[in-house]
XYZ file of C-alpha atoms in Angstrom:
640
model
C 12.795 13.136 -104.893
C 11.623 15.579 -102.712
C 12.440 16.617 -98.614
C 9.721 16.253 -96.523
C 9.593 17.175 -92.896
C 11.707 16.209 -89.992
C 10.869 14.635 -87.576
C 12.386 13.229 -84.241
C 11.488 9.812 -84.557
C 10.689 7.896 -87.334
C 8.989 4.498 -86.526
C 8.770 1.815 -89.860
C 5.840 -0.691 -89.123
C 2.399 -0.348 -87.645
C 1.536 -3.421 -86.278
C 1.778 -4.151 -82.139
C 5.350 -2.875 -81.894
C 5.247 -0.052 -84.306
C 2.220 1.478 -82.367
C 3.588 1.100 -78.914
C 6.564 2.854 -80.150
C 4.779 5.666 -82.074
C 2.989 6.064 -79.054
C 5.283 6.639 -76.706
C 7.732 8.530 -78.609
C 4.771 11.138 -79.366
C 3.229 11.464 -75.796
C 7.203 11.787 -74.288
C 6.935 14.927 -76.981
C 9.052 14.015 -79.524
C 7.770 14.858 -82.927
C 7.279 10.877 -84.594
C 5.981 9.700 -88.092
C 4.648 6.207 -88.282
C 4.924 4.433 -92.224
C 2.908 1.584 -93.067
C 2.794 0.177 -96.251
C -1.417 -0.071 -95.628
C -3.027 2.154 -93.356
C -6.157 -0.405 -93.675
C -3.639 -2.772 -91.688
C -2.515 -0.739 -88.008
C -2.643 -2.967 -85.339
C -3.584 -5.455 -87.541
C -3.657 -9.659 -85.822
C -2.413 -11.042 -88.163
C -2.806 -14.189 -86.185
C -5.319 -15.640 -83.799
C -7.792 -12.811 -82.115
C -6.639 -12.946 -78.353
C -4.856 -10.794 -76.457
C -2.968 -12.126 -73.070
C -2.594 -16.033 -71.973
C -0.085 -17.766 -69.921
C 2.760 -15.242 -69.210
C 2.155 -12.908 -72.330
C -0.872 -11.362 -69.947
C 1.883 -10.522 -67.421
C 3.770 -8.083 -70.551
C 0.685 -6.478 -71.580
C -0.253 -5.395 -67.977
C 3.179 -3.939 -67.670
C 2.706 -2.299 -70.775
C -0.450 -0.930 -69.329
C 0.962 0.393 -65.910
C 4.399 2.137 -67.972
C 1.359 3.829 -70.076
C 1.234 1.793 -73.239
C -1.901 1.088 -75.149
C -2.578 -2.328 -76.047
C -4.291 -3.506 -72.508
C -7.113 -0.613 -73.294
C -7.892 -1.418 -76.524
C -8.163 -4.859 -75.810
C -10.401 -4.248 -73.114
C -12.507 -2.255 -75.978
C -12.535 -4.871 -78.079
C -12.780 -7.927 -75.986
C -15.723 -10.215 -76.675
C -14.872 -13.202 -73.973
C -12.747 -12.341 -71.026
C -11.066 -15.102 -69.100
C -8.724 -15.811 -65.866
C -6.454 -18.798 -66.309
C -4.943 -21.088 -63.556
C -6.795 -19.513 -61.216
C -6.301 -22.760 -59.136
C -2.832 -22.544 -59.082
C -0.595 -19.810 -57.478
C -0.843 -16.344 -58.481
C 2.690 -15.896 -59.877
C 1.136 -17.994 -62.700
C -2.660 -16.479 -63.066
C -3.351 -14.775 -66.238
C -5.688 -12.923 -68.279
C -6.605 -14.075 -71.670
C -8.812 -12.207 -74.043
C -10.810 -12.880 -76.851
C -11.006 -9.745 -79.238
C -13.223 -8.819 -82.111
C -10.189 -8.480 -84.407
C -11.571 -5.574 -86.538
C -12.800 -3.420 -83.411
C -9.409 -3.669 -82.195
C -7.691 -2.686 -85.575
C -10.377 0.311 -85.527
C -9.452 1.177 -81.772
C -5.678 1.575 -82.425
C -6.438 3.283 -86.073
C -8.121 5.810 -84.238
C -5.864 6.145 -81.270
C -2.974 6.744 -83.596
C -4.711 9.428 -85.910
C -5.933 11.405 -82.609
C -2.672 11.311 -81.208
C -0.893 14.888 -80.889
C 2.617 15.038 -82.449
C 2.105 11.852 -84.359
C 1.741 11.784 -88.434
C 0.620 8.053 -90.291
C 2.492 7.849 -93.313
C 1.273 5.338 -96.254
C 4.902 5.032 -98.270
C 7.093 2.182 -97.987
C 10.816 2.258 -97.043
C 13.603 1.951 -99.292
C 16.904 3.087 -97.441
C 18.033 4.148 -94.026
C 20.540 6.698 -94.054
C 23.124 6.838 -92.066
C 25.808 9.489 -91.757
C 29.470 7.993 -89.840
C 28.026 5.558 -87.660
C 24.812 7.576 -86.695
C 21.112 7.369 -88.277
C 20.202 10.670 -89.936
C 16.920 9.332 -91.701
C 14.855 7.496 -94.379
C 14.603 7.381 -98.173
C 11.123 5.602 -99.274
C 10.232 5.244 -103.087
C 9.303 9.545 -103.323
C 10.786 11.352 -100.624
C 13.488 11.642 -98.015
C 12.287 12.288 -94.341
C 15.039 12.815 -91.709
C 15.447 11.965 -87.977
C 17.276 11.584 -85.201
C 16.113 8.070 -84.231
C 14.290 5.459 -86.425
C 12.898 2.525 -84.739
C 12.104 -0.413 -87.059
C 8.922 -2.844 -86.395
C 8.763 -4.270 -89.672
C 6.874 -7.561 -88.192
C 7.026 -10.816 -90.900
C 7.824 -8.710 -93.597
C 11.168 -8.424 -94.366
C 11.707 -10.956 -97.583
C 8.407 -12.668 -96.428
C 7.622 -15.966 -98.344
C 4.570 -17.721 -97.817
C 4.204 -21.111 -98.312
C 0.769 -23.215 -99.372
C 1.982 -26.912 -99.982
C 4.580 -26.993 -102.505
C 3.779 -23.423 -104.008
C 4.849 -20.245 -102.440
C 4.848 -16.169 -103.315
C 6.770 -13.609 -101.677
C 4.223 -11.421 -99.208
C 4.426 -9.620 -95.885
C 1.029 -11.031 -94.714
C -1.562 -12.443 -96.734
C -3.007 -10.321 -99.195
C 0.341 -7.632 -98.996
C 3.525 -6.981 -100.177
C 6.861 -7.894 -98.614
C 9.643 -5.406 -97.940
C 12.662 -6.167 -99.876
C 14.635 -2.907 -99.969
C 15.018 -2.598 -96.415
C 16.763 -5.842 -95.170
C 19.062 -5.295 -97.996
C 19.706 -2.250 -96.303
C 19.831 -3.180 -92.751
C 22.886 -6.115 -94.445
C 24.453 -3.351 -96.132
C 24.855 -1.551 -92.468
C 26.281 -4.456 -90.839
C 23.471 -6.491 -89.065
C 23.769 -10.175 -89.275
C 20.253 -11.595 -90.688
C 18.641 -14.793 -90.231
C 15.848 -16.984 -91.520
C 12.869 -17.782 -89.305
C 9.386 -19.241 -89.560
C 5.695 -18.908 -88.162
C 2.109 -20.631 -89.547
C -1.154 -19.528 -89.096
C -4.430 -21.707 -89.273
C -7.346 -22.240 -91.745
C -10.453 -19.505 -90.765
C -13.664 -21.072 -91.156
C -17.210 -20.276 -92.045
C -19.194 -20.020 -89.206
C -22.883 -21.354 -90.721
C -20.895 -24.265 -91.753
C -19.664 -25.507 -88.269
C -21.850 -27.919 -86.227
C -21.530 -26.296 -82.996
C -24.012 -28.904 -80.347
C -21.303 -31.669 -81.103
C -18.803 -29.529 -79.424
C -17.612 -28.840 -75.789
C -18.769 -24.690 -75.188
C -15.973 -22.826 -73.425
C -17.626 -19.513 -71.547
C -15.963 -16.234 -69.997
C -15.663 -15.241 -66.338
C -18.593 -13.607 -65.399
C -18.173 -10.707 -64.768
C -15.387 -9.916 -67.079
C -12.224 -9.327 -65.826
C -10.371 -5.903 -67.531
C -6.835 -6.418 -69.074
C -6.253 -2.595 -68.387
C -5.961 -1.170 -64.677
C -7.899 1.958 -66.087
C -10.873 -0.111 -67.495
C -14.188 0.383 -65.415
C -16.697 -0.842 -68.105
C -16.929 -3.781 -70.444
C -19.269 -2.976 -73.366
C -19.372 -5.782 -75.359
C -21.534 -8.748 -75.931
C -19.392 -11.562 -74.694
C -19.263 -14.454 -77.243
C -18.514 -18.133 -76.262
C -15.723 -20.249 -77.940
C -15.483 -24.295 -78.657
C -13.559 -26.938 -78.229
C -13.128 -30.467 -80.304
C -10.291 -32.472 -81.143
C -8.198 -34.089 -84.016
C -8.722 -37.941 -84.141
C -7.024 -41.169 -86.366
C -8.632 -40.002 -89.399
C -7.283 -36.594 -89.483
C -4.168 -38.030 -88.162
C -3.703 -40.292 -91.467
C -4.631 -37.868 -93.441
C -1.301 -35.242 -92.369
C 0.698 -38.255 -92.772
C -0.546 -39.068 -95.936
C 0.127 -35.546 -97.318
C 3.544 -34.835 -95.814
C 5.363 -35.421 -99.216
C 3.470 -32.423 -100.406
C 3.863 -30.188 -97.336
C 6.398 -27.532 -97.148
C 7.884 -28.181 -93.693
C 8.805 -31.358 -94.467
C 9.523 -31.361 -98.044
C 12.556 -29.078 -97.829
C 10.864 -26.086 -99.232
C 10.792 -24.183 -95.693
C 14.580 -23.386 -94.463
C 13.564 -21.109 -91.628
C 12.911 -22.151 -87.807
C 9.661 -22.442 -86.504
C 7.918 -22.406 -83.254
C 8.941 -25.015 -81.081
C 6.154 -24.103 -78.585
C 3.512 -23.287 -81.421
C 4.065 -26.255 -83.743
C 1.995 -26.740 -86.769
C -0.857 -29.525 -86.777
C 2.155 -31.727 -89.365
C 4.628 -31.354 -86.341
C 2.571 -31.767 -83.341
C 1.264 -35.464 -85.523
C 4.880 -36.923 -86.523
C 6.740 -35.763 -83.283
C 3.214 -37.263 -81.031
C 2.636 -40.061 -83.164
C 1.122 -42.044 -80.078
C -1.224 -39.260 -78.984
C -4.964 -40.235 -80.373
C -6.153 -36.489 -80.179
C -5.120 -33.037 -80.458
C -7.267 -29.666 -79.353
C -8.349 -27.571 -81.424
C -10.508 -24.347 -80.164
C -12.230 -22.172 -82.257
C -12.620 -18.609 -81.828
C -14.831 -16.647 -83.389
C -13.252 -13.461 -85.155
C -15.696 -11.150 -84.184
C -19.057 -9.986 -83.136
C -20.395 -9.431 -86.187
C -18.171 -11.712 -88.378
C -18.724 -15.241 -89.487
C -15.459 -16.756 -89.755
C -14.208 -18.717 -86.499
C -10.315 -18.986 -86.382
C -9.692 -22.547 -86.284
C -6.824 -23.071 -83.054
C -4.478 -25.603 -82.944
C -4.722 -26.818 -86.873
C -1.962 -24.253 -88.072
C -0.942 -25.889 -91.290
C 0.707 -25.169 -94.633
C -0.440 -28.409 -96.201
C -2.326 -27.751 -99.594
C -5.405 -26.142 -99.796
C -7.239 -29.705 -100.758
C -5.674 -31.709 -97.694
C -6.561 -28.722 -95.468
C -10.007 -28.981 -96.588
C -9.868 -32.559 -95.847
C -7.906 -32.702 -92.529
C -10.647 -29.675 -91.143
C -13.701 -32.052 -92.450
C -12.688 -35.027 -90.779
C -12.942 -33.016 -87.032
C -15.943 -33.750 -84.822
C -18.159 -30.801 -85.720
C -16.428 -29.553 -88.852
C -17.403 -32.249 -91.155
C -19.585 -29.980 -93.562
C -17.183 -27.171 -92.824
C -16.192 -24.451 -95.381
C -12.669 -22.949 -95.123
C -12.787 -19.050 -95.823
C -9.046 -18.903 -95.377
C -6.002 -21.012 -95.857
C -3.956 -21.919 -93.539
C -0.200 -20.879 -94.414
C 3.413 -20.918 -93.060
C 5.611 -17.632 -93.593
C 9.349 -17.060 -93.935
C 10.678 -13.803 -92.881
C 13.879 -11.936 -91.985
C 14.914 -11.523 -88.723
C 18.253 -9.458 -86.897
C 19.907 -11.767 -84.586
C 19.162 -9.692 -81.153
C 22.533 -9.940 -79.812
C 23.067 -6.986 -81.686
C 21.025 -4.944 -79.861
C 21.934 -2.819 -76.711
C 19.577 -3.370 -73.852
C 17.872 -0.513 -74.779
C 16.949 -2.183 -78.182
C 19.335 0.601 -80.048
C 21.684 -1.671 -82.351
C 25.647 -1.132 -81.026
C 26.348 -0.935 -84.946
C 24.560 2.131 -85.312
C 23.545 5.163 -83.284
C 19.931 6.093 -83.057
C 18.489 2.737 -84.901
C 16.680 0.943 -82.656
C 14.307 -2.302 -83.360
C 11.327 -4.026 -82.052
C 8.676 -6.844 -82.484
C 9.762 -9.843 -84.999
C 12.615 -8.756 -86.484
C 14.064 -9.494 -83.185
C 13.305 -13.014 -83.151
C 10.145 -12.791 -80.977
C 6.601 -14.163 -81.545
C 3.456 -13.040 -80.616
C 1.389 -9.647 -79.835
C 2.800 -8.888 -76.868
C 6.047 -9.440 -76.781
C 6.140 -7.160 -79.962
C 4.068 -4.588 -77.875
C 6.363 -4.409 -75.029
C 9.502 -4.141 -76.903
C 7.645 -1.277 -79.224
C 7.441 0.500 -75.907
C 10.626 0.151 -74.783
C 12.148 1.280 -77.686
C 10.092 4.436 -78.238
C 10.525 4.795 -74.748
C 14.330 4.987 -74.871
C 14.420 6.553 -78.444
C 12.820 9.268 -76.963
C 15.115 9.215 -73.833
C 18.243 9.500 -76.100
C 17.497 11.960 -77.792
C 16.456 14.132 -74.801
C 19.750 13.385 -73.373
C 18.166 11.288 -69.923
C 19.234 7.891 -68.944
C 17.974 4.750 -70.755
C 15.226 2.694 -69.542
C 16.394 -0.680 -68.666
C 13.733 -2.832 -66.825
C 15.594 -5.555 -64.873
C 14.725 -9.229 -64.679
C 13.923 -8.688 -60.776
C 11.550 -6.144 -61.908
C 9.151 -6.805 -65.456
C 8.518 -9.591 -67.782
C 9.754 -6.582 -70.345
C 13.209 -7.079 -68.784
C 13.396 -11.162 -68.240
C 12.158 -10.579 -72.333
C 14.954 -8.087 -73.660
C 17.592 -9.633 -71.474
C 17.248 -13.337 -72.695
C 17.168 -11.325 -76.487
C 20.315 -9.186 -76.089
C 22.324 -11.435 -74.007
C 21.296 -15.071 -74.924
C 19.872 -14.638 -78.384
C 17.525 -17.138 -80.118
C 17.681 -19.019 -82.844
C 13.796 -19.444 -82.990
C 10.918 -17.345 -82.237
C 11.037 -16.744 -78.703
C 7.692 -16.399 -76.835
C 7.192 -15.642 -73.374
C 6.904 -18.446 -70.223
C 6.693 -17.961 -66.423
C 9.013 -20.093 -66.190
C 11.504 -18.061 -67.691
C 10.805 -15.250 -64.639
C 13.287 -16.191 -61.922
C 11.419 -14.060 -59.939
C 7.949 -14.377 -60.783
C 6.485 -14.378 -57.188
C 7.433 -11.019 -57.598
C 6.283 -10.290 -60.979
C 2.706 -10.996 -60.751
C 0.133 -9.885 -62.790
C -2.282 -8.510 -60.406
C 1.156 -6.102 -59.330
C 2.144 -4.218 -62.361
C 1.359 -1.466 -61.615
C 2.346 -1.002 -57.812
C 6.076 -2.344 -59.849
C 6.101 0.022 -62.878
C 3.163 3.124 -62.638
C 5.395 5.724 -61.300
C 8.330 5.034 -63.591
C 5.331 5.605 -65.936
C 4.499 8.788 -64.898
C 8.466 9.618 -65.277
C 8.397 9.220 -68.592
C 5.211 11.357 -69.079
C 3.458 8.331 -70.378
C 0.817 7.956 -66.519
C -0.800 11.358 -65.335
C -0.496 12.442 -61.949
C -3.727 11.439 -61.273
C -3.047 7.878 -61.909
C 0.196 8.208 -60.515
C -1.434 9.585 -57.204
C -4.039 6.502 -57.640
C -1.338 3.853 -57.099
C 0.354 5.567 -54.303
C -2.878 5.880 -52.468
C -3.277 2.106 -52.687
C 0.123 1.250 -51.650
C -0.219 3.143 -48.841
C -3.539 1.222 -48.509
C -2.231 -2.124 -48.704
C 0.655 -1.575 -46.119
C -2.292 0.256 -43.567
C -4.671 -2.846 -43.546
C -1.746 -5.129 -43.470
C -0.870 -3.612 -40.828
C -4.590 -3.352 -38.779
C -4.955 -7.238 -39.682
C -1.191 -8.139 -37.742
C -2.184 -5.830 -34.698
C -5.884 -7.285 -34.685
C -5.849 -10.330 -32.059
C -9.237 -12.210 -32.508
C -10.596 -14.749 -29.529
C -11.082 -18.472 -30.321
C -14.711 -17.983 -29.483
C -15.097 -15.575 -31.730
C -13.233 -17.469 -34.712
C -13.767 -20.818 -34.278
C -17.428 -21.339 -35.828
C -16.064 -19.564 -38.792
C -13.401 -22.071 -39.176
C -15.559 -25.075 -38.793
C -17.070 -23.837 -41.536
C -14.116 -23.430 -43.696
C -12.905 -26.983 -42.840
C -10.501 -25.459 -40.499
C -8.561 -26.563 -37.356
C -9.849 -24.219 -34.523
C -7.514 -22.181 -32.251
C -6.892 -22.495 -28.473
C -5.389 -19.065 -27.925
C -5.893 -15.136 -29.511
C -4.520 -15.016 -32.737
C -3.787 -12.085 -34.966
C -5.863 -12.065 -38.201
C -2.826 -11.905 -40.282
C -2.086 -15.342 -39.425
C -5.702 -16.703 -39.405
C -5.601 -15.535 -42.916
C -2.010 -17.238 -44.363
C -3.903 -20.343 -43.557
C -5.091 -22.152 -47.392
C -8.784 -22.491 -46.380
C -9.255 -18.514 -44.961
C -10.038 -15.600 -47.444
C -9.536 -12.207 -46.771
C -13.627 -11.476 -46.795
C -13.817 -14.587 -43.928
C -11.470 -12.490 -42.150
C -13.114 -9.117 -43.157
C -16.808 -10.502 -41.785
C -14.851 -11.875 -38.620
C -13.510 -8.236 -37.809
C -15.988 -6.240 -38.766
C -19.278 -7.743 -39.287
C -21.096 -4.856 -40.918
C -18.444 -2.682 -42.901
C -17.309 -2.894 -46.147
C -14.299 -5.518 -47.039
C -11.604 -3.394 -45.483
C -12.838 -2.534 -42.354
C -14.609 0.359 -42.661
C -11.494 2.470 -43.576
C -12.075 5.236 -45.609
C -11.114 4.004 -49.728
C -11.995 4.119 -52.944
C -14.483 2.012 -54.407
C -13.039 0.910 -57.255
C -9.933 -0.063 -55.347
C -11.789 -2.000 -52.561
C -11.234 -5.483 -54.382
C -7.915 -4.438 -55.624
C -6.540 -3.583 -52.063
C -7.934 -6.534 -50.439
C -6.389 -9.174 -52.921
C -2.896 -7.622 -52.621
C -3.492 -7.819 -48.991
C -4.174 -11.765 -49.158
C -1.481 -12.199 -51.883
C 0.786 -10.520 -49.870
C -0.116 -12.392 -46.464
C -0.301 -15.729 -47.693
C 3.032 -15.982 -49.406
C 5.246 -13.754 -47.339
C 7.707 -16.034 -46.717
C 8.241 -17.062 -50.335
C 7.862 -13.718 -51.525
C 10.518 -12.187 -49.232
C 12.993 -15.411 -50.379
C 12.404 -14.046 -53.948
C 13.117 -10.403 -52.599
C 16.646 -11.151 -50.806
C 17.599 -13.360 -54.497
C 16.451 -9.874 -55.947
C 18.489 -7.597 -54.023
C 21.597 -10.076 -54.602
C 20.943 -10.265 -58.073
C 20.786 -6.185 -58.268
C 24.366 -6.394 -56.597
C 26.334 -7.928 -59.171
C 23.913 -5.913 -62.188
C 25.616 -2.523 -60.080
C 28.627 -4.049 -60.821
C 29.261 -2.408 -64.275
C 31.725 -3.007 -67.018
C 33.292 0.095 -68.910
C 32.616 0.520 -72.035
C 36.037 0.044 -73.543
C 36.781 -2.526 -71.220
C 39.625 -5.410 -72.980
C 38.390 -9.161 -72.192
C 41.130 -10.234 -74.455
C 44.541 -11.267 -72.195
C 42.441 -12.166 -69.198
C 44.522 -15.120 -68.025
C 42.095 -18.223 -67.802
C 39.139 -16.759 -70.063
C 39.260 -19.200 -72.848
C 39.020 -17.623 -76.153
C 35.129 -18.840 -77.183
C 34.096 -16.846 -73.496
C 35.968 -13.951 -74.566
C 34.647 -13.991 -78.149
C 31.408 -14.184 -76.447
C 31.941 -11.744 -74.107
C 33.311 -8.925 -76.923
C 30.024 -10.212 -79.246
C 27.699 -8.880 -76.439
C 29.407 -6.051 -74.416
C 27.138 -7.298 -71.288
C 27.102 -3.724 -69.707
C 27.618 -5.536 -65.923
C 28.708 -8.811 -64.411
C 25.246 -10.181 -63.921
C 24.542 -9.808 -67.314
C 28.399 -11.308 -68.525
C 27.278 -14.251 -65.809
C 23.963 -14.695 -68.119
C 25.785 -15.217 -71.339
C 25.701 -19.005 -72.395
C 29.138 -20.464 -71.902
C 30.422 -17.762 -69.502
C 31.191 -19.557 -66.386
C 30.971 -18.625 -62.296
C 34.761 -19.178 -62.564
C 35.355 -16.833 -65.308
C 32.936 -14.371 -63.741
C 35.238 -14.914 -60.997
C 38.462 -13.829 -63.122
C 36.509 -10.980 -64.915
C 36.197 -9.533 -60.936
C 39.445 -9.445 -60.291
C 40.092 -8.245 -63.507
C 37.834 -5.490 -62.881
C 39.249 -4.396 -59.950
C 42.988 -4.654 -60.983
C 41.672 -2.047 -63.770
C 39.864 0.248 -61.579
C 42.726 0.213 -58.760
C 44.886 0.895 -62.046
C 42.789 4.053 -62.471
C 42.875 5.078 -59.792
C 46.699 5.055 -58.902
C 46.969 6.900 -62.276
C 44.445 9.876 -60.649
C 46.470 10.218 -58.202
C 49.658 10.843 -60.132
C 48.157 12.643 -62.492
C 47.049 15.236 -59.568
């Protein structure tokens, strides 16, 4: 056994989490070591090829604006680019993207291996070492590497079990091996471990699918960027499909569920609730005649088409049976199975906020083995960790991203303080605030804390604060700009609209539903460019003027959501010592205080957030606060 190198930061994983992490860590200027048990496999998706959706689009642009990577390689490898519910509000627009799933593997590779301060390491991990209570390093199978911090993004791996029908072989992923040293280590330090699952669908051949029977699903033309620094999308953009389950395939799952491992008894682990398999969504919708299925096609140049909405672990001969008996797919060759997966997770109530476990100092962890699902939420806890890895050990305060401020911190928050007991996966409607946490504002929320952390240039930096200051100017031009009903009106008949009798200031011609910021635009300046003539950039022309109709157009709603903000903030101020006793609290029953000693909520907000935890024992924890601080206080002043 030999010793290798230090390093600051040791990261363990390189799938979405594990290269956020690495990332950050590296370009903060810590010295970081990525391992990966296949260096074939960084930033592998492992599951469908899309990046974004409903929600999870909102994470990946904050990722973007703190400085993370996975919006830009997504816009790299992108091959259909679309907005979703654009005719709803824009609290719940999103961005969804189709990616080539090898160009983005390449994309990250690369990133990673050009990245100053950052070694890729092919071993896999045995041991962490620890030294009284703090984490001094890693043992793999040949070496011993030390560090000061070690952030784990181990994905599905840990003890992974996949299961085809009644058969099933330990493996990480398909095709690789599972980690089984290192969750007996992470039990021998003291973490509670639990069992969940996730499923993945059949791939098929692409020359074998009957495409004219099916409904074509297109991309926005032109396509919109995930990244804010994006100018150009290269690639050919590639269409998807839609078609649907019917009776037949219907009989045929319920045929077959003796022999599938969900229901069968063979799978212990809890899956999905939001992402069922094709067995689940059958028996729990029995009176539902179809389901949708869309495929996807893996890539540009590939000929497999990942087959959405049929995620199954049912044997390899009922899958091929099930898939042939969909509109289109009759003739159909599977290139893949489908397959469910056990894995190891850590309960996240262990974690700080900061995604450092309070059992050990310096061991921090991100991606599945917290409990999550999906790309991004593995992404954006991969950042946050290297983020505050990095932070730790340069001795500066943690970052903590409040609810009232990212997805990132709605997503850690419900982790650390309400745990799951499934995989979570992001919704809007988990955002109590999400008028304020749009997508189209990430970056006017989270760019400069960015450039803090040494992760957004100055440049960029400078960018956003140029547009704010933008914004606010031709908000400003449109409330002070009183336009005459005989100047208006024809423009409003066009629109459908009611006319006006009196001036009125463009700001409020344009909160009504029917006027767009260009209507208004052409009204006050016929012959300039969209915002009046006043001296921008280009590429932030469209930008500025959709904040500005945002903005306008839900003021009211958006300020409501600002004053619940700023109340909220109040009682997250409102911290709770360390050491602080709940036990002897009169009227805290003994589950809350349990509770309450399990998570160490690090204010009252978060104490109020706990499940269980009352307003009334909030209440008593108040005045129990105070009683101790007064406490302090009068001993100060007898101590002096």
């Amino acid at each position: 056994m030999t010793m290798n190198s230090d390093y600051d930061i040791i990261v363990i994983g390189a799938g979405h989490a594990g290269c956020e992490a690495a990332l950050a860590s590296a370009r903060m200027g810590l010295t970081t070591a990525v391992f990966t048990m296949n260096l074939d496999t960084i930033g592998q998706m492992s599951c469908n090829p899309a990046i974004g959706g409903l929600a999870k689009s909102h994470l990946v642009k904050e990722i973007d604006a703190l400085g993370g990577e996975m919006a830009k390689i997504t816009d790299k490898a992108g091959i259909q680019f679309k907005i979703l519910n654009k005719s709803k509000g824009p609290a719940v627009w999103a961005t969804r993207v189709q990616a080539d799933r090898a160009l983005y593997r390449m994309f990250m590779r690369e990133t990673l291996e050009t990245q100053y301060g950052l070694d890729i390491r092919q071993e896999s991990i045995e041991e962490i070492l620890i030294d009284r209570g703090h984490i001094i390093g890693i043992r793999t199978a040949d070496n011993i590497y030390r560090a000061k911090a070690v952030i784990i993004a181990t994905g599905t791996f840990l003890n992974g079990l996949i299961h085809i029908g009644l058969e099933n072989f330990s493996a990480g992923r398909a095709g690789e091996p599972p980690s089984t040293a290192l969750p007996k280590s992470l039990s021998d330090i003291g973490l509670k471990i639990g069992r969940l699952k996730t499923g993945t669908p059949p791939r098929l051949d692409a020359n074998s699918i009957d495409f004219s029977v099916m409904d074509v699903q297109q991309g926005d033309v032109p396509p919109p960027a995930m990244s804010l620094f994006t100018r150009e999308i290269r690639n050919p953009q590639l269409p998807c499909y839609m078609t649907y389950t019917n009776k037949e395939t219907h009989k045929i799952i319920l045929d077959n569920l003796a022999y599938s491992p969900l229901y069968s008894g063979k799978i212990i682990g809890i899956g999905p609730r939001y992402c069922p398999s094709i067995e689940d969504k059958v028996v729990k919708f029995r009176d539902k005649e179809r389901h949708q299925i869309f495929l996807e096609p893996e890539g540009i140049d590939a000929d497999e088409y990942y087959a959405n909405g049929i995620s199954t672990s049912l044997p390899y001969e009922t899958q091929i049976k099930l898939v042939r008996s969909i509109a289109g797919l009759k003739d159909s060759r599977i290139t893949k199975s489908g397959y469910a997966i056990e894995y190891d997770f850590i309960y996240p109530t262990q974690l700080k906020p900061t995604l450092e476990t309070k059992l050990m100092q310096g061991l921090f962890l991100a991606g599945q083995i917290n409990g999550t699902s999906g790309y991004e939420e593995a992404a954006a806890q991969g950042l946050i960790a290297g983020i505050n890895a990095a932070m730790k050990i340069k001795g500066k305060e943690p970052f903590i991203p409040g609810r009232h401020e990212a997805y990132i911190g709605v997503l850690i928050d419900d982790l650390v303080t309400k745990g799951t007991e499934e995989p979570y996966r992001m919704f809007t409607s988990r955002a109590e605030y999400r008028l304020l946490l749009r997508q189209d504002n990430a970056d006017l929320r989270l760019m400069e804390k960015g450039f803090y952390f040494g992760l957004i240039n100055k440049k960029q930096k400078d960018h956003v604060i140029e547009k704010k200051c933008l914004i606010e100017k031709e908000i400003k031009r449109i409330k002070a700009t009183r336009i005459k009903p005989e100047k208006v009106n024809p423009v409003l008949e066009k629109l459908g609209g009611a006319p006006i009798k009196e001036n009125t200031s463009l700001y409020q011609l344009l909160k009504r539903p029917e006027v767009r910021y260009r209507d208004i635009a052409e009204i006050s300046h016929p012959h300039s460019s969209p915002l009046g003539g006043m001296d921008v950039w280009e590429e932030l022309t469209q930008d500025v003027a959709n904040q500005v109709e945002i903005q306008t157009k839900y003021e009211g709603y958006i300020q409501r959501q600002a004053d619940l903000a700023e109340r909220f903030k109040k009682a997250e101020d409102k911290k709770i010592p360390k050491d602080f006793i709940y036990k002897g609290i009169p009227g805290l029953s003994r589950e809350m205080v349990e509770k309450l000693e399990r998570i160490r909520p690090l204010n009252l907000g978060q104490a109020g957030r706990i499940p269980g935890v009352t307003p009334v024992a909030i209440s008593l924890l108040m005045v129990a606060l105070e009683r101790k601080r007064r406490q302090g206080e009068k001993s100060k002043v007898q101590t002096d």
